[in-house]
Amino acid sequence: MKKAQVIIDREYLIGEVDKRLYGSFIEHLGRAVYEGIYQPDSPFADESGFRKDVLELVKELQVPIIRYPGGNFVSGYNWEDGVGPKENRPVRTELAWSVIETNQFGLNEFADWCKLAGSEIMMAVNLGTRGIEEAKNLLEYCNFKGGTKYSDLRRSHGYEKPHNIKVWCLGNEMDGDWQIGHKTAKEYARLANETGKVMKMLDPNIELVACGSSGSHMPTFGSWEATLLDECYDTVDYISMHQYYGNRDRDSANFLACSVDLDQFIRNVVAVCDYIKGKKHSKKNIHISLDEWNVWYHSMETDERPERWVQHPHQIEDIYNLEDALLVGSMLITMLRHADRVKIGCLAQLVNVIAPIMTSDTGVWKQTIYYPYLHCSLYGQGSVLNTIVKSPIYEAKEHGEAPYLDCVAVTNAEREELVIFAVNKDLQEDMEVTIDLRQYSDYGIKEHIVLHDQDLKAVNTQEDPNRVVPKKNGCSSVSDGILTAVMKSKSWNVIRLSPN
């Protein structure tokens, strides 16, 4: 059995966890909206057409913030199409995903749904086919009290009170040549800065997210971030990161090492942010919004041959297995280890489209990735401890040296709780992990949750929704101030401790 040691000190903190780290994303894509959160003809729908079974699972996750309406979709979207009487809303060709958009669900429906879900809105503006004026008008519609053209338009639509949306994305993936209205770094930087300045003139209390490069693999990565921030450092508050991973080569060890790549990606973006900070002699930090992240590859072959110009087709519906859940857990651990700079995270997406929640006309079920997301959302609040992991390592084909054990500790003074999140990536052996808890001498184990299956490819389906589910059967104990835990091979672990 391999052995690992975790070292923590209650005084050595990385930073506070921003609750928005556990956000998500709903785009007008596939069945995320229609047949996902909204399905008026469903027996599970309420009087507004919202699926009650989906809402219950979203509320269980306690999702703090949800990005909307895209994604690639936003770069060709006219927000005005989705407000006002439904019978007057136009049906449009939607170019990003080659589908028909009915606009029967729009901004106000999403605001209503978010209130029921207990989530805030993270709104994206179209900087692909539109610009400053349209972004200003949308902000006025959402946040201005009344007495102006667009605030009174909102009131005429039945929304007397403003939506008060506080986080705004300045476009989406603008360095990607697939993006409607794709721009060079200089073009986007100027537009983002001028749009952001106008939006903050109207509402100085909002926070703005500028588009970073669409991924670390992009040829624009690094230089894009530097050019962008050189222009709009003083205007924006966050820079976005997007990252998806897949296992198309069927190399599970390499796949599970992708968290090493994410860690380096975050470090590189922080380095560029701080370079511009130094260059400008600024005292302000730019933080990171990792507002698209997940595993995505299962559906790619099917989605290469989609039927075009239909309404809400089955698109990008990955069915997740155990190893996907393990990597999602490792990605969450990595984000927590950078909690001083990564303040917003959006698991992409929430329902049906590369999602933890799946629906059919007869029900709803939780995918494997639902569980690490749930555990971190519920228990990963408070302060992240500087967690030193002394673990055996292995050589991953693409990512070099990778630890078998990913681990982070989070302490919550209000709850009087210490939580250990850990993934044992060893595909064969269990691992004995020890942690010195003498600074938490009066703490004992409340529970040790384990997500595990002998089959890495095991999935949950509507017919068998409980194949891969967490169990409170972890093997751990505290003796003489030392926590000893035996973590199963290929397992996600959550150990919660509190005063005896």
Coordinates of C-alpha atoms in Angstrom, one line a residue:
M1 CA 0.0 0.0 0.0
K2 CA 1.4 3.4 -0.9
K3 CA 1.7 6.0 1.8
A4 CA 1.3 9.8 1.7
Q5 CA 1.6 12.6 4.2
V6 CA -0.4 15.9 4.3
I7 CA 1.0 18.8 6.3
I8 CA -1.3 21.7 7.4
D9 CA -0.9 24.6 9.8
R10 CA -4.0 26.5 11.0
E11 CA -2.2 29.8 10.7
Y12 CA -0.9 29.3 7.2
L13 CA -3.8 30.3 5.0
I14 CA -4.1 30.7 1.2
G15 CA -7.2 32.7 1.3
E16 CA -10.9 32.9 1.8
V17 CA -13.2 30.8 -0.5
D18 CA -15.5 33.1 -2.5
K19 CA -18.9 31.3 -2.5
R20 CA -19.1 32.0 -6.2
L21 CA -16.4 29.5 -6.8
Y22 CA -19.1 26.9 -7.0
G23 CA -21.2 28.6 -9.7
S24 CA -22.5 27.1 -12.9
F25 CA -23.6 28.0 -16.4
I26 CA -26.8 27.9 -18.5
E27 CA -26.5 28.6 -22.2
H28 CA -29.1 28.4 -25.0
L29 CA -27.5 25.3 -26.2
G30 CA -29.0 21.8 -26.8
R31 CA -31.4 20.9 -24.0
A32 CA -29.9 23.1 -21.3
V33 CA -32.8 25.6 -21.3
Y34 CA -35.6 23.9 -23.3
E35 CA -36.3 20.4 -21.8
G36 CA -33.7 21.2 -19.1
I37 CA -34.7 24.0 -16.8
Y38 CA -37.8 24.9 -18.8
Q39 CA -40.4 22.5 -20.2
P40 CA -44.0 23.9 -20.0
D41 CA -45.6 20.7 -21.4
S42 CA -43.9 18.5 -18.8
P43 CA -45.9 16.9 -16.0
F44 CA -42.9 18.0 -13.8
A45 CA -43.3 21.7 -14.7
D46 CA -44.8 24.4 -12.4
E47 CA -47.1 27.1 -13.6
S48 CA -44.2 29.0 -15.1
G49 CA -43.0 26.0 -17.1
F50 CA -40.0 25.4 -14.8
R51 CA -39.1 21.8 -14.1
K52 CA -39.6 21.3 -10.4
D53 CA -37.5 18.1 -10.3
V54 CA -34.6 20.0 -11.8
L55 CA -35.0 22.9 -9.4
E56 CA -34.8 20.5 -6.4
L57 CA -31.5 19.1 -7.5
V58 CA -30.1 22.6 -8.3
K59 CA -31.2 23.8 -4.8
E60 CA -29.5 20.8 -3.3
L61 CA -26.3 21.9 -4.9
Q62 CA -26.7 25.5 -3.5
V63 CA -25.4 27.0 -6.7
P64 CA -24.5 30.6 -5.8
I65 CA -24.2 32.2 -9.3
I66 CA -25.1 31.1 -12.9
R67 CA -23.6 32.5 -16.0
Y68 CA -26.2 33.3 -18.8
P69 CA -27.0 33.2 -21.8
G70 CA -23.7 32.0 -23.2
G71 CA -21.2 31.0 -24.3
N72 CA -20.9 31.1 -28.1
F73 CA -24.7 31.8 -28.2
V74 CA -24.3 35.3 -26.7
S75 CA -22.1 36.6 -29.6
G76 CA -25.1 36.6 -31.9
Y77 CA -27.9 37.3 -29.4
N78 CA -30.3 40.2 -29.3
W79 CA -31.4 40.3 -25.7
E80 CA -34.5 42.3 -26.8
D81 CA -35.8 39.1 -28.6
G82 CA -36.3 37.3 -25.2
V83 CA -38.3 39.9 -23.3
G84 CA -41.9 41.1 -23.4
P85 CA -45.0 39.1 -24.4
K86 CA -44.1 35.6 -25.7
E87 CA -46.4 35.8 -28.6
N88 CA -44.5 38.8 -29.9
R89 CA -41.0 37.2 -29.7
P90 CA -39.3 36.4 -32.9
V91 CA -38.1 33.0 -34.0
R92 CA -34.4 33.3 -35.1
T93 CA -31.7 31.2 -36.8
E94 CA -29.0 30.7 -34.1
L95 CA -25.7 30.6 -35.9
A96 CA -23.4 29.5 -33.0
W97 CA -25.0 26.1 -32.8
S98 CA -26.9 26.0 -36.1
V99 CA -30.3 25.7 -34.5
I100 CA -33.7 27.5 -34.3
E101 CA -34.1 29.7 -31.3
T102 CA -37.8 30.4 -30.3
N103 CA -37.0 33.0 -27.6
Q104 CA -39.8 31.6 -25.5
F105 CA -37.3 31.7 -22.6
G106 CA -35.3 34.9 -22.0
L107 CA -33.8 37.2 -19.4
N108 CA -36.9 37.7 -17.2
E109 CA -37.8 34.0 -17.2
F110 CA -34.2 33.2 -16.2
A111 CA -34.3 35.9 -13.4
D112 CA -37.5 34.3 -12.1
W113 CA -35.9 30.8 -12.2
C114 CA -32.7 32.0 -10.4
K115 CA -34.8 33.4 -7.6
L116 CA -36.4 30.0 -7.1
A117 CA -33.0 28.3 -7.3
G118 CA -31.5 30.7 -4.8
S119 CA -28.8 31.8 -7.4
E120 CA -27.5 35.1 -8.5
I121 CA -27.1 35.9 -12.2
M122 CA -23.8 36.4 -14.0
M123 CA -24.9 38.1 -17.2
A124 CA -23.0 38.1 -20.5
V125 CA -23.3 40.9 -23.1
N126 CA -22.9 40.5 -26.8
L127 CA -19.6 42.0 -28.0
G128 CA -19.6 39.9 -31.2
T129 CA -22.3 41.4 -33.4
R130 CA -23.2 44.2 -31.0
G131 CA -21.3 46.7 -28.7
I132 CA -21.4 49.5 -26.2
E133 CA -24.9 50.9 -26.8
E134 CA -26.6 47.5 -26.6
A135 CA -24.7 46.6 -23.4
K136 CA -25.6 49.9 -21.8
N137 CA -29.3 49.4 -22.7
L138 CA -29.3 45.9 -21.3
L139 CA -27.7 47.1 -18.0
E140 CA -30.3 49.9 -17.8
Y141 CA -33.1 47.4 -18.4
C142 CA -31.8 45.1 -15.6
N143 CA -30.5 47.5 -12.9
F144 CA -32.0 50.9 -13.3
K145 CA -34.9 51.6 -10.9
G146 CA -37.2 53.4 -13.4
G147 CA -38.0 56.6 -15.2
T148 CA -35.9 55.8 -18.3
K149 CA -36.6 54.1 -21.6
Y150 CA -35.3 50.7 -20.8
S151 CA -36.1 50.6 -17.1
D152 CA -39.7 51.5 -17.9
L153 CA -39.7 48.8 -20.6
R154 CA -38.8 46.3 -17.9
R155 CA -41.6 47.6 -15.7
S156 CA -44.0 47.3 -18.6
H157 CA -43.0 43.7 -18.9
G158 CA -44.2 43.1 -15.3
Y159 CA -40.9 43.6 -13.4
E160 CA -41.3 46.7 -11.2
K161 CA -38.1 46.1 -9.3
P162 CA -34.7 45.9 -10.9
H163 CA -32.9 42.6 -11.2
N164 CA -29.8 44.1 -9.7
I165 CA -27.3 41.9 -11.6
K166 CA -23.8 42.6 -10.2
V167 CA -21.5 40.4 -12.3
W168 CA -21.2 41.0 -16.1
C169 CA -19.1 39.2 -18.7
L170 CA -17.8 41.4 -21.6
G171 CA -18.5 38.9 -24.4
N172 CA -17.3 35.3 -24.7
E173 CA -14.1 33.6 -26.1
M174 CA -13.4 36.5 -28.5
D175 CA -10.0 35.2 -29.5
G176 CA -11.6 32.1 -31.1
D177 CA -12.1 32.1 -34.8
W178 CA -15.3 30.0 -34.2
Q179 CA -16.8 33.0 -32.4
I180 CA -19.3 35.2 -34.1
G181 CA -17.6 38.6 -34.3
H182 CA -14.2 37.1 -33.6
K183 CA -11.7 39.9 -32.9
T184 CA -8.0 40.5 -32.5
A185 CA -6.6 41.2 -29.1
K186 CA -6.3 44.9 -29.8
E187 CA -9.8 45.1 -31.2
Y188 CA -11.4 43.3 -28.3
A189 CA -9.3 45.1 -25.7
R190 CA -10.5 48.5 -26.9
L191 CA -14.1 47.4 -27.2
A192 CA -14.1 45.7 -23.8
N193 CA -12.6 48.7 -22.1
E194 CA -14.9 51.3 -23.6
T195 CA -18.0 49.1 -23.0
G196 CA -16.9 48.5 -19.4
K197 CA -16.3 52.2 -18.8
V198 CA -19.8 53.1 -20.0
M199 CA -21.4 50.3 -18.0
K200 CA -19.7 51.5 -14.8
M201 CA -20.8 55.0 -15.5
L202 CA -24.4 53.7 -15.4
D203 CA -23.8 51.4 -12.4
P204 CA -20.5 51.8 -10.5
N205 CA -21.3 48.9 -8.3
I206 CA -21.1 46.2 -10.9
E207 CA -18.1 43.8 -11.4
L208 CA -16.8 43.1 -14.9
V209 CA -15.2 40.0 -16.4
A210 CA -13.0 40.4 -19.5
C211 CA -12.5 37.5 -21.8
G212 CA -9.1 35.8 -21.4
S213 CA -7.9 33.5 -24.1
S214 CA -10.2 30.6 -24.9
G215 CA -7.7 28.1 -23.5
S216 CA -4.1 27.5 -22.7
H217 CA -3.8 25.6 -26.0
M218 CA -4.6 28.7 -28.1
P219 CA -1.7 30.4 -30.0
T220 CA -3.0 33.7 -28.6
F221 CA -2.6 32.6 -25.0
G222 CA -0.5 34.9 -22.9
S223 CA -0.1 37.6 -25.4
W224 CA -3.9 38.0 -25.5
E225 CA -4.1 38.4 -21.8
A226 CA -1.2 40.9 -21.7
T227 CA -2.7 43.0 -24.5
L228 CA -6.1 43.0 -23.0
L229 CA -5.1 43.9 -19.5
D230 CA -2.7 46.6 -20.7
E231 CA -5.8 48.3 -22.1
C232 CA -8.5 47.7 -19.5
Y233 CA -6.7 46.8 -16.2
D234 CA -8.3 49.8 -14.4
T235 CA -11.8 49.0 -15.8
V236 CA -12.3 45.3 -15.3
D237 CA -12.2 43.2 -12.1
Y238 CA -11.7 39.6 -13.4
I239 CA -10.2 37.9 -16.4
S240 CA -11.9 34.7 -17.6
M241 CA -10.4 31.2 -18.0
H242 CA -12.0 28.3 -19.9
Q243 CA -10.7 24.8 -19.6
Y244 CA -12.1 21.4 -20.6
Y245 CA -10.4 18.0 -20.5
G246 CA -11.1 14.7 -22.1
N247 CA -9.8 11.1 -22.3
R248 CA -10.1 10.3 -26.0
D249 CA -6.8 8.4 -26.0
R250 CA -8.2 6.1 -23.2
D251 CA -5.2 6.8 -21.0
S252 CA -6.8 7.1 -17.6
A253 CA -3.5 7.9 -15.7
N254 CA -2.7 10.7 -18.1
F255 CA -6.4 12.0 -17.9
L256 CA -6.4 12.1 -14.1
A257 CA -3.1 14.1 -14.3
C258 CA -4.9 17.0 -16.1
S259 CA -5.2 18.8 -12.8
V260 CA -1.5 19.4 -13.1
D261 CA -2.1 21.2 -16.3
L262 CA -4.9 23.3 -14.7
D263 CA -2.7 24.3 -11.9
Q264 CA 0.0 25.6 -14.3
F265 CA -2.7 27.3 -16.4
I266 CA -3.9 29.3 -13.4
R267 CA -0.3 30.1 -12.4
N268 CA 0.4 31.4 -15.9
V269 CA -2.7 33.7 -16.0
V270 CA -1.9 35.0 -12.5
A271 CA 1.7 35.8 -13.7
V272 CA 0.4 37.8 -16.6
C273 CA -2.1 39.7 -14.4
D274 CA 0.7 40.6 -12.0
Y275 CA 3.1 41.6 -14.7
I276 CA 0.6 44.2 -15.9
K277 CA -0.1 45.2 -12.3
G278 CA 3.6 45.9 -11.9
K279 CA 3.9 47.6 -15.2
K280 CA 1.1 50.0 -14.2
H281 CA 2.3 50.4 -10.6
S282 CA -1.2 49.4 -9.6
K283 CA -2.3 48.3 -6.1
K284 CA -5.3 46.5 -7.6
N285 CA -5.3 42.7 -8.2
I286 CA -7.1 41.2 -11.2
H287 CA -8.8 38.0 -10.1
I288 CA -9.8 35.0 -12.1
S289 CA -13.2 33.8 -13.2
L290 CA -12.9 30.2 -14.3
D291 CA -16.3 30.5 -15.9
E292 CA -16.2 27.5 -18.1
W293 CA -14.7 24.2 -16.8
N294 CA -15.5 20.6 -17.0
V295 CA -14.8 17.2 -18.6
W296 CA -16.0 17.2 -22.3
Y297 CA -15.2 14.6 -24.9
H298 CA -17.8 11.7 -24.7
S299 CA -20.2 13.4 -27.1
M300 CA -17.8 15.0 -29.6
E301 CA -18.0 12.3 -32.2
T302 CA -21.8 12.3 -32.3
D303 CA -21.9 16.1 -32.3
E304 CA -19.7 16.2 -35.4
R305 CA -22.7 15.3 -37.5
P306 CA -25.6 17.2 -36.0
E307 CA -29.0 17.8 -37.6
R308 CA -29.1 21.5 -38.4
W309 CA -31.9 24.1 -37.9
V310 CA -34.0 22.2 -35.4
Q311 CA -35.1 23.3 -32.0
H312 CA -33.2 22.3 -28.9
P313 CA -31.6 19.1 -30.2
H314 CA -29.6 16.6 -28.1
Q315 CA -26.2 18.3 -28.2
I316 CA -23.1 17.8 -26.1
E317 CA -24.8 15.3 -23.7
D318 CA -21.8 13.6 -22.2
I319 CA -22.6 10.6 -19.9
Y320 CA -20.0 10.8 -17.2
N321 CA -18.2 7.9 -15.5
L322 CA -16.3 7.5 -12.3
E323 CA -13.0 8.7 -13.7
D324 CA -14.7 11.9 -14.9
A325 CA -15.9 12.5 -11.3
L326 CA -12.4 12.0 -10.0
L327 CA -11.0 14.6 -12.4
V328 CA -13.8 17.0 -11.5
G329 CA -12.9 16.5 -7.9
S330 CA -9.2 17.2 -8.6
M331 CA -10.1 20.3 -10.6
L332 CA -12.1 21.6 -7.6
I333 CA -9.2 20.9 -5.3
T334 CA -6.9 22.8 -7.7
M335 CA -9.3 25.8 -7.8
L336 CA -9.4 25.8 -4.0
R337 CA -5.6 25.7 -3.8
H338 CA -5.7 29.0 -5.7
A339 CA -8.6 30.5 -3.7
D340 CA -6.6 33.7 -3.3
R341 CA -7.0 34.5 -7.0
V342 CA -9.7 32.2 -8.4
K343 CA -12.9 33.8 -7.1
I344 CA -15.6 32.7 -9.6
G345 CA -16.0 29.3 -11.1
C346 CA -18.8 28.1 -13.4
L347 CA -19.1 24.4 -14.0
A348 CA -20.2 24.2 -17.6
Q349 CA -23.0 23.4 -17.8
L350 CA -25.8 22.7 -15.2
V351 CA -28.4 20.6 -17.0
N352 CA -28.2 18.1 -19.9
V353 CA -25.3 19.8 -21.7
I354 CA -22.0 18.4 -20.2
A355 CA -23.9 18.6 -17.0
P356 CA -24.2 17.0 -13.5
I357 CA -28.0 16.8 -14.0
M358 CA -29.8 15.0 -16.8
T359 CA -33.5 15.0 -17.7
S360 CA -35.9 13.0 -19.8
D361 CA -39.6 13.3 -20.3
T362 CA -40.1 10.8 -17.4
G363 CA -37.6 12.0 -14.8
V364 CA -34.2 13.4 -13.7
W365 CA -31.0 11.9 -12.4
K366 CA -27.6 12.8 -11.0
Q367 CA -24.5 12.1 -13.0
T368 CA -21.2 11.0 -11.3
I369 CA -19.8 14.5 -11.4
Y370 CA -22.7 15.8 -9.4
Y371 CA -21.2 14.5 -6.2
P372 CA -17.8 16.2 -5.9
Y373 CA -19.4 19.4 -7.0
L374 CA -22.1 19.0 -4.3
H375 CA -19.6 18.2 -1.6
C376 CA -17.4 21.2 -2.3
S377 CA -20.4 23.5 -2.5
L378 CA -21.7 22.3 0.8
Y379 CA -18.5 21.8 2.8
G380 CA -15.8 23.8 1.0
Q381 CA -16.6 27.1 2.6
G382 CA -14.2 29.1 4.8
S383 CA -10.5 29.5 4.6
V384 CA -8.2 27.3 2.5
L385 CA -5.1 26.1 4.4
N386 CA -1.7 25.9 2.6
T387 CA -1.9 22.2 2.2
I388 CA 1.5 20.5 1.6
V389 CA 1.1 17.0 0.1
K390 CA 4.0 14.5 0.2
S391 CA 2.7 11.9 -2.2
P392 CA 4.2 9.2 -4.4
I393 CA 4.3 10.4 -8.0
Y394 CA 3.9 8.9 -11.5
E395 CA 4.9 10.0 -15.0
A396 CA 1.9 11.1 -17.1
K397 CA 2.3 11.0 -20.8
E398 CA 1.4 14.6 -21.5
H399 CA 1.6 16.3 -18.1
G400 CA 4.9 15.0 -16.6
E401 CA 5.2 14.2 -12.9
A402 CA 1.8 13.9 -11.2
P403 CA 1.0 13.1 -7.6
Y404 CA -1.1 10.1 -6.9
L405 CA -2.8 12.1 -4.2
D406 CA -4.6 15.4 -4.7
C407 CA -5.6 17.0 -1.5
V408 CA -6.7 20.3 0.1
A409 CA -7.9 21.3 3.6
V410 CA -10.5 24.0 4.3
T411 CA -11.3 25.3 7.7
N412 CA -14.6 27.0 8.6
A413 CA -14.4 28.9 11.9
E414 CA -18.2 29.6 11.9
R415 CA -19.1 26.0 11.6
E416 CA -16.0 24.9 13.7
E417 CA -15.2 22.4 11.0
L418 CA -12.1 21.2 9.2
V419 CA -12.7 19.5 5.9
I420 CA -10.2 17.4 3.9
F421 CA -10.9 16.9 0.2
A422 CA -8.8 14.2 -1.5
V423 CA -8.5 12.1 -4.7
N424 CA -6.5 8.9 -4.8
K425 CA -5.6 8.6 -8.5
D426 CA -3.8 5.3 -8.1
L427 CA -5.8 2.9 -10.3
Q428 CA -4.6 -0.2 -8.4
E429 CA -3.7 0.4 -4.8
D430 CA -5.3 1.9 -1.8
M431 CA -3.3 4.6 0.0
E432 CA -2.6 5.3 3.6
V433 CA -2.7 9.1 4.3
T434 CA -1.6 10.7 7.5
I435 CA -2.2 14.3 8.7
D436 CA -0.9 15.8 11.9
L437 CA -3.9 17.4 13.6
R438 CA -2.3 18.4 16.9
Q439 CA -3.3 22.0 16.3
Y440 CA -6.9 20.6 16.1
S441 CA -6.4 18.4 19.2
D442 CA -10.0 18.4 20.2
Y443 CA -11.3 17.5 16.7
G444 CA -12.8 14.2 15.8
I445 CA -14.2 12.7 12.6
K446 CA -17.8 13.5 11.8
E447 CA -17.9 11.5 8.6
H448 CA -15.7 10.2 5.9
I449 CA -17.5 10.2 2.5
V450 CA -16.2 8.1 -0.3
L451 CA -17.1 8.0 -4.0
H452 CA -15.7 4.8 -5.5
D453 CA -16.3 1.9 -7.9
Q454 CA -14.2 -0.9 -9.0
D455 CA -15.0 0.0 -12.6
L456 CA -13.5 3.4 -13.7
K457 CA -16.1 3.5 -16.5
A458 CA -19.1 3.0 -14.3
V459 CA -21.9 5.5 -15.0
N460 CA -25.3 6.5 -13.6
T461 CA -28.3 6.3 -15.9
Q462 CA -32.0 6.9 -15.5
E463 CA -32.5 3.1 -15.2
D464 CA -29.6 2.8 -12.7
P465 CA -29.2 6.2 -11.1
N466 CA -27.4 4.8 -8.0
R467 CA -24.6 2.9 -9.6
V468 CA -22.0 5.5 -8.6
V469 CA -23.0 7.3 -5.4
P470 CA -21.1 8.4 -2.3
K471 CA -21.1 6.3 0.8
K472 CA -20.2 7.2 4.4
N473 CA -18.0 4.2 4.7
G474 CA -14.5 5.7 4.7
C475 CA -11.8 4.2 6.8
S476 CA -10.2 6.9 8.9
S477 CA -9.5 7.6 12.6
V478 CA -7.7 10.1 14.9
S479 CA -5.2 8.9 17.5
D480 CA -2.8 11.0 19.5
G481 CA -3.4 14.0 17.2
I482 CA -2.7 12.1 14.0
L483 CA -5.4 11.4 11.4
T484 CA -4.9 8.2 9.5
A485 CA -7.1 7.5 6.5
V486 CA -7.0 4.6 4.1
M487 CA -8.3 5.9 0.8
K488 CA -9.4 3.4 -1.8
S489 CA -7.8 3.3 -5.2
K490 CA -9.6 5.5 -7.7
S491 CA -11.7 7.3 -5.1
W492 CA -13.0 10.8 -4.1
N493 CA -12.9 11.4 -0.3
V494 CA -14.4 14.0 2.0
I495 CA -13.3 13.9 5.6
R496 CA -15.2 16.3 7.9
L497 CA -13.9 16.9 11.4
S498 CA -15.2 19.0 14.3
P499 CA -14.7 19.4 18.0
N500 CA -15.6 16.4 20.0

